[in-house]
XYZ file of C-alpha atoms in Angstrom:
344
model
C -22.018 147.754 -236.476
C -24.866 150.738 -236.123
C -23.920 153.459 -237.772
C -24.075 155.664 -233.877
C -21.961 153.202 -232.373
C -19.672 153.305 -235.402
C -19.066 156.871 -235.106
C -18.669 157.205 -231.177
C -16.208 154.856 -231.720
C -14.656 157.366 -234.024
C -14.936 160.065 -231.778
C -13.340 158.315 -229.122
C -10.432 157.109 -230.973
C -10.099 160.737 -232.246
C -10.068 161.964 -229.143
C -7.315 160.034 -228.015
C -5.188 160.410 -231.336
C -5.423 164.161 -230.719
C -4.266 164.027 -227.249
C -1.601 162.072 -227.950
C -0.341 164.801 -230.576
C -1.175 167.238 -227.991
C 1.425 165.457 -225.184
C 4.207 164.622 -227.713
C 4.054 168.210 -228.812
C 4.225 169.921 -225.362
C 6.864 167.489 -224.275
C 9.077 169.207 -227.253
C 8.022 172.909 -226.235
C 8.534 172.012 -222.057
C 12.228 170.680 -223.099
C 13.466 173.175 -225.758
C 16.548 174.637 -225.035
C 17.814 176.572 -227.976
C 19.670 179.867 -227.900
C 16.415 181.428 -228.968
C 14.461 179.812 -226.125
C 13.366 182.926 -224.247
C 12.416 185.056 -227.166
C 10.135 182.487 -228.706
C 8.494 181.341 -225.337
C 7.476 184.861 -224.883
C 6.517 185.238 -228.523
C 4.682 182.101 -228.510
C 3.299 182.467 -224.948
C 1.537 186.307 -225.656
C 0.121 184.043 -228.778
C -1.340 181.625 -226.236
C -2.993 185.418 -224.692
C -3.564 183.426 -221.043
C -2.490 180.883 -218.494
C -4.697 178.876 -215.991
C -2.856 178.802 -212.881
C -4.070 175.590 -210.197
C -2.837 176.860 -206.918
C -3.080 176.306 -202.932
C -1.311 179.345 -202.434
C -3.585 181.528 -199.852
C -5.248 184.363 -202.216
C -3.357 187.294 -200.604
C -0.269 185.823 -202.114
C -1.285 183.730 -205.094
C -3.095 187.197 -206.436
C 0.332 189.340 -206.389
C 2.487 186.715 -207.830
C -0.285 186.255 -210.796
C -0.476 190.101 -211.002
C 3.727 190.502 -211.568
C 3.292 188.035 -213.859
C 0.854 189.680 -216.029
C 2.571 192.801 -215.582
C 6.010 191.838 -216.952
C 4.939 190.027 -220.055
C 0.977 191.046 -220.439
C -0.274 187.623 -220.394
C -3.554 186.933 -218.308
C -3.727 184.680 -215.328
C -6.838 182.709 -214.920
C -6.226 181.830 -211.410
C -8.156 178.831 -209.404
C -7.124 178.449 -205.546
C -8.083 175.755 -203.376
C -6.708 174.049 -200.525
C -4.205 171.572 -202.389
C -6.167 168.034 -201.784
C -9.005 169.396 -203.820
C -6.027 171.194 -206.426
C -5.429 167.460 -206.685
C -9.199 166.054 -207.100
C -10.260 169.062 -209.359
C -6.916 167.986 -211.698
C -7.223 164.228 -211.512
C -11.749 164.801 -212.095
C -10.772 166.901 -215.279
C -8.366 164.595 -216.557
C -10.621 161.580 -216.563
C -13.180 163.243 -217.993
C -10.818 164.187 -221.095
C -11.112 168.018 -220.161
C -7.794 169.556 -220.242
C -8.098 173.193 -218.536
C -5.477 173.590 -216.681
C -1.813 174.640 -217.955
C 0.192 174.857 -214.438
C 0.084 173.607 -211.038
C 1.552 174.953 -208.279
C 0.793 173.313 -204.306
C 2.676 171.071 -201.910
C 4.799 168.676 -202.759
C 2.843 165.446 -202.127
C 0.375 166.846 -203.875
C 2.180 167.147 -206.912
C 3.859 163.726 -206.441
C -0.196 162.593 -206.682
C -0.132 164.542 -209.917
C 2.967 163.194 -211.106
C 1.947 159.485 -210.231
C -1.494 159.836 -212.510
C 0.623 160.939 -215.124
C -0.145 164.704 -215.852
C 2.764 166.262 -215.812
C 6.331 166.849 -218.189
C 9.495 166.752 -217.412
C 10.599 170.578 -218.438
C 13.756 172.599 -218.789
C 14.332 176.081 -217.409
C 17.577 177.694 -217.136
C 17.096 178.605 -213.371
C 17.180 174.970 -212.470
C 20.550 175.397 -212.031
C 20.373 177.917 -208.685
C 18.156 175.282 -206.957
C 19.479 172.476 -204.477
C 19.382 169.066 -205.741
C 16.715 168.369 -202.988
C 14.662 170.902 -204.830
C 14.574 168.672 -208.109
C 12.718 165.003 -207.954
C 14.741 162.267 -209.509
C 11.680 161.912 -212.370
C 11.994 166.079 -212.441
C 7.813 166.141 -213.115
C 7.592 169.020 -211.242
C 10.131 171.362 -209.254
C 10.298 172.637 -205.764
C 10.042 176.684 -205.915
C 10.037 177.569 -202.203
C 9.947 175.436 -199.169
C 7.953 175.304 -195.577
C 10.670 174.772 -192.916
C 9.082 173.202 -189.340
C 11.039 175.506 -186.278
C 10.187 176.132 -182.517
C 8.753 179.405 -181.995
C 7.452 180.951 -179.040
C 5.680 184.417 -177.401
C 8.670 186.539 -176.267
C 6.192 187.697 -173.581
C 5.605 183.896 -171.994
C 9.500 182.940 -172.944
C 12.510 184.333 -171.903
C 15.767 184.320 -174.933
C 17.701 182.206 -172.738
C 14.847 179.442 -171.635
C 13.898 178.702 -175.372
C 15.237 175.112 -175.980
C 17.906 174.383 -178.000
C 17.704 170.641 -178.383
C 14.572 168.011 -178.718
C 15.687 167.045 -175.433
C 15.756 169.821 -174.279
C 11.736 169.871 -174.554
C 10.902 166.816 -172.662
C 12.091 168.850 -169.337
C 9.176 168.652 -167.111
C 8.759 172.644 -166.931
C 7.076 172.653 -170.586
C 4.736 169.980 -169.945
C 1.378 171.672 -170.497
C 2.521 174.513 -172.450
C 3.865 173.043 -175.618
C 1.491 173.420 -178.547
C 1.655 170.854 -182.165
C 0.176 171.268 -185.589
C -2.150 168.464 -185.536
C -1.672 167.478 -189.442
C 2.742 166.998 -189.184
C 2.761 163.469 -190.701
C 5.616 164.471 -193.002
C 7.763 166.174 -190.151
C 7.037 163.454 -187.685
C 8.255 160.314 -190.335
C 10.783 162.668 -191.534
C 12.322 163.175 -187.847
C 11.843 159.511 -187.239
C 13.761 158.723 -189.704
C 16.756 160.388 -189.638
C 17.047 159.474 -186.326
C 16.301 155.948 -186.740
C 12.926 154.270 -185.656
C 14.085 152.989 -182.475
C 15.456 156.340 -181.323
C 12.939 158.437 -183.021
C 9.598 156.396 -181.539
C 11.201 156.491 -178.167
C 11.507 160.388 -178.309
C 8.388 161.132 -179.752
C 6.228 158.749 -176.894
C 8.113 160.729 -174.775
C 7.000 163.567 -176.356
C 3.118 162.506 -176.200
C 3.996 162.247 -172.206
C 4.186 165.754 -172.095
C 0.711 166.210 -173.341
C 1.233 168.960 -175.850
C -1.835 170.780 -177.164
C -3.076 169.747 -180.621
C -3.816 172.099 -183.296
C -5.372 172.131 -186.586
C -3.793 174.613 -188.682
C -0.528 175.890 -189.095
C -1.804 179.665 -189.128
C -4.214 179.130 -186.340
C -1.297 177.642 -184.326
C 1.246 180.568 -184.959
C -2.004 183.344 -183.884
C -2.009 181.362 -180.698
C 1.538 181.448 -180.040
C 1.060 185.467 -180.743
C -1.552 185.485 -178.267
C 0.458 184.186 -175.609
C -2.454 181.306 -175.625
C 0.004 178.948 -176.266
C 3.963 179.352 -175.114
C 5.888 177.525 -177.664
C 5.644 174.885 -180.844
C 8.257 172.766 -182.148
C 5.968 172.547 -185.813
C 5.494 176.351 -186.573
C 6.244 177.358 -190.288
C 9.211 179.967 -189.715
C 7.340 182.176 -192.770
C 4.290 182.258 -190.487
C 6.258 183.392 -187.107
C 8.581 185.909 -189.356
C 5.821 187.619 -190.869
C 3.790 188.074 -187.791
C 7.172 189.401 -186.364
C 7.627 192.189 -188.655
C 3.953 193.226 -188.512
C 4.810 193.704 -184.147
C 3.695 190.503 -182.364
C 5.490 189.567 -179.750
C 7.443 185.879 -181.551
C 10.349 184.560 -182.580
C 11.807 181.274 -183.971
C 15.036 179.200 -183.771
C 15.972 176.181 -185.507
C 16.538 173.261 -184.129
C 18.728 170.295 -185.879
C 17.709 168.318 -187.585
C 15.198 170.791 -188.917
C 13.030 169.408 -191.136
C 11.737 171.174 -194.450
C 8.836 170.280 -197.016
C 9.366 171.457 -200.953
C 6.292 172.979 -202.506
C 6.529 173.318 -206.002
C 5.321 173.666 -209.396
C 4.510 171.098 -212.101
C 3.508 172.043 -215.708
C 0.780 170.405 -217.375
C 1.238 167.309 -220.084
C -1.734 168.252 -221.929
C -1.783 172.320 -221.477
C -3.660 173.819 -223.909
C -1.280 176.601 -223.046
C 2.111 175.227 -223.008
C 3.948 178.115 -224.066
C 2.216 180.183 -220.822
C 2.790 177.102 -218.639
C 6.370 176.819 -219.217
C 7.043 181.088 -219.235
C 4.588 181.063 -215.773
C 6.971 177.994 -213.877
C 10.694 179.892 -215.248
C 8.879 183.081 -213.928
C 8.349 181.106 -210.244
C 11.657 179.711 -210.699
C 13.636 183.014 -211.706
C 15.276 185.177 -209.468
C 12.417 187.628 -209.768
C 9.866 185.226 -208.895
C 11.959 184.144 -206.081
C 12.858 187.324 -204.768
C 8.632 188.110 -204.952
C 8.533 185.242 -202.384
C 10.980 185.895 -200.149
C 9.356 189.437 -199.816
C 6.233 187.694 -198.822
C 8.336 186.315 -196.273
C 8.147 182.970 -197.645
C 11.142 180.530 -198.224
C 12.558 180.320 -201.765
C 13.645 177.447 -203.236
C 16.843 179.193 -205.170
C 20.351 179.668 -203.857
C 20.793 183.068 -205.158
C 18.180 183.878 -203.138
C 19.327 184.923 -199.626
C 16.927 185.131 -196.619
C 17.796 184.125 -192.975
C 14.603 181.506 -194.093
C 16.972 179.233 -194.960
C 20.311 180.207 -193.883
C 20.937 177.579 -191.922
C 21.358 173.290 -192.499
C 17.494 171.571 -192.820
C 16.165 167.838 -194.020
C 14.392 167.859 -196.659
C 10.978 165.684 -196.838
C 10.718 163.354 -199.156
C 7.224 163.392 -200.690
C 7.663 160.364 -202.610
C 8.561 158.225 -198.905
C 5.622 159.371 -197.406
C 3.396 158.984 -199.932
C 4.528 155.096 -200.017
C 4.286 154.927 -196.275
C 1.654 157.230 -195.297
C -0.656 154.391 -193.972
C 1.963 153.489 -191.481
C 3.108 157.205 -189.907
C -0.113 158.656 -189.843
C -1.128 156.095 -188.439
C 1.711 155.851 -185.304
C 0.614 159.979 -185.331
C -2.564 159.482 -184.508
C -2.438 156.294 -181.837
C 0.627 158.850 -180.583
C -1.110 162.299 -180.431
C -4.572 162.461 -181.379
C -6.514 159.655 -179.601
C -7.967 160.608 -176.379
């Protein structure tokens, strides 16, 4: 064998011995649960001096959290945010190409479920897994649902009267909201989710029904709720209740209700299996999961994950997606969407 061929073969095998070490090591730090846990993550963690923080979180929130973070246990945040298909394609790139950068990931959960199926993520232990629902927790608990998006009507207060607003489905198919119903034009998850707890007979039936009334289709959940503010648009059945509650307390003229069954996504946070930060990665997803991390989301109006937590968010009874479902039958829903809603 030539001597260069001989020794790239050594590298290679090299590298892969010392990732292997790498993984098997993490997995002991990520599952630790010792009565000296806490002191020595810190300790360990202020060793590591940083974490690198994957995140689809929008910038005016993903900067604050990252900033309380630093500022209760000094430990620098090297933050990356992109919209959470290319969180996944940046992560799953990196990986292949043996370059390990990232420590923790936090985006949607399908997303992670991506992550979880190309094998990058560990199982890990935190002691505020306990305040969480079970529908917070996956049944292969590679990553862990921190707050959640939860689909409600909402409508301008101007364009609706209190009493009009429905308070069923059915309720929406009366002919008086035909032409003044607005939908997110990505809901896959909420649509399949509906469909099924209903049943598929019942739940196609509504929802061609539903494509009768010729709703208006929107890309993007923000842009949808600003048109609802602006009285462009009356009323949505697929408006994130954080969007419509912050806009409320800022002065615009919306408000939600929800509807049974209301359907909610988990959005989470998964810690890498080959972190070259593990002591950070673990410390940054307990901080997430911790009742100050959740209280820093529910005062960005957002919807934590914890039960201690308590916000009229999630006061109420809601169906939780199940990312792994849809990501085994995305093909077929999306596709039933789109024949339903967004061909002309």
């Amino acid at each position: 064998m030539p001597t260069k061929v001989l020794l790239t073969a050594i590298f290679f095998i090299s590298l892969l011995v010392s990732t292997a070490i790498t993984a098997a090591t993490n997995e002991e730090i990520y599952l630790y649960k010792g009565q000296d846990r806490e002191k020595r993550l810190i300790e360990k963690a202020k060793q590591e001096g940083k974490v690198v923080l994957y995140s689809s979180i929008i910038l005016t929130d993903s900067i604050p959290i990252s900033q309380a973070f630093e500022k209760k246990y000094g430990i620098k945040v090297e933050l990356w945010r992109g919209l959470a298909d290319k969180v996944v394609q940046r992560t799953v790139s990196e990986a292949r190409a043996n370059r390990h950068a990232v420590d923790v990931i936090d985006t949607n959960g399908p997303e992670l479920e991506m992550l979880a199926r190309e094998k990058l993520f560990s199982e890990f232990y935190s002691p505020y897994l306990a305040d969480l629902p079970p529908t917070a927790i996956p049944a292969h608990k590679q990553w862990v649902a921190n707050r959640f998006n939860i689909w409600v009507i909402a409508y301008n207060t101007n364009k609706v009267k209190k009493e009009e607003v429905p308070k069923t489905y059915e309720d929406i198919l009366n002919p008086k909201w035909k032409g003044k119903i607005g939908l997110e034009a990505t809901n896959t998850e909420w649509f399949a989710t509906l469909v099924k707890t209903w049943g598929e007979e019942k739940g196609l039936a509504y929802f061609k029904k539903l494509a009768d009334m010729k709703p208006d289709m929107r890309k993007g959940h923000i842009l949808l709720a600003e048109m609802i503010s602006a009285g462009e648009i009356p009323l949505t059945l697929t408006a994130y209740n954080h969007h419509i509650e912050k806009m409320k307390n800022k002065g615009a003229p919306v408000e939600w209700i929800p509807i049974p069954p209301t359907i909610a996504r988990p959005n989470g946070v998964g810690v890498a299996k080959h972190a070259p930060h593990p002591h950070a990665a673990l410390l940054f997803a307990d901080f997430l999961l911790s009742p100050d991390g959740q209280d820093l989301f529910r005062s960005m109006e957002r919807v934590p994950s914890s039960l201690k937590v308590k916000t009229n968010l999630n006061n109420f009874p809601y169906v939780m997606v199940d990312p792994i479902v849809i990501l085994d039958e995305w093909s077929k829903w999306d596709k039933l969407w789109e024949d339903l809603f967004l061909k002309k």
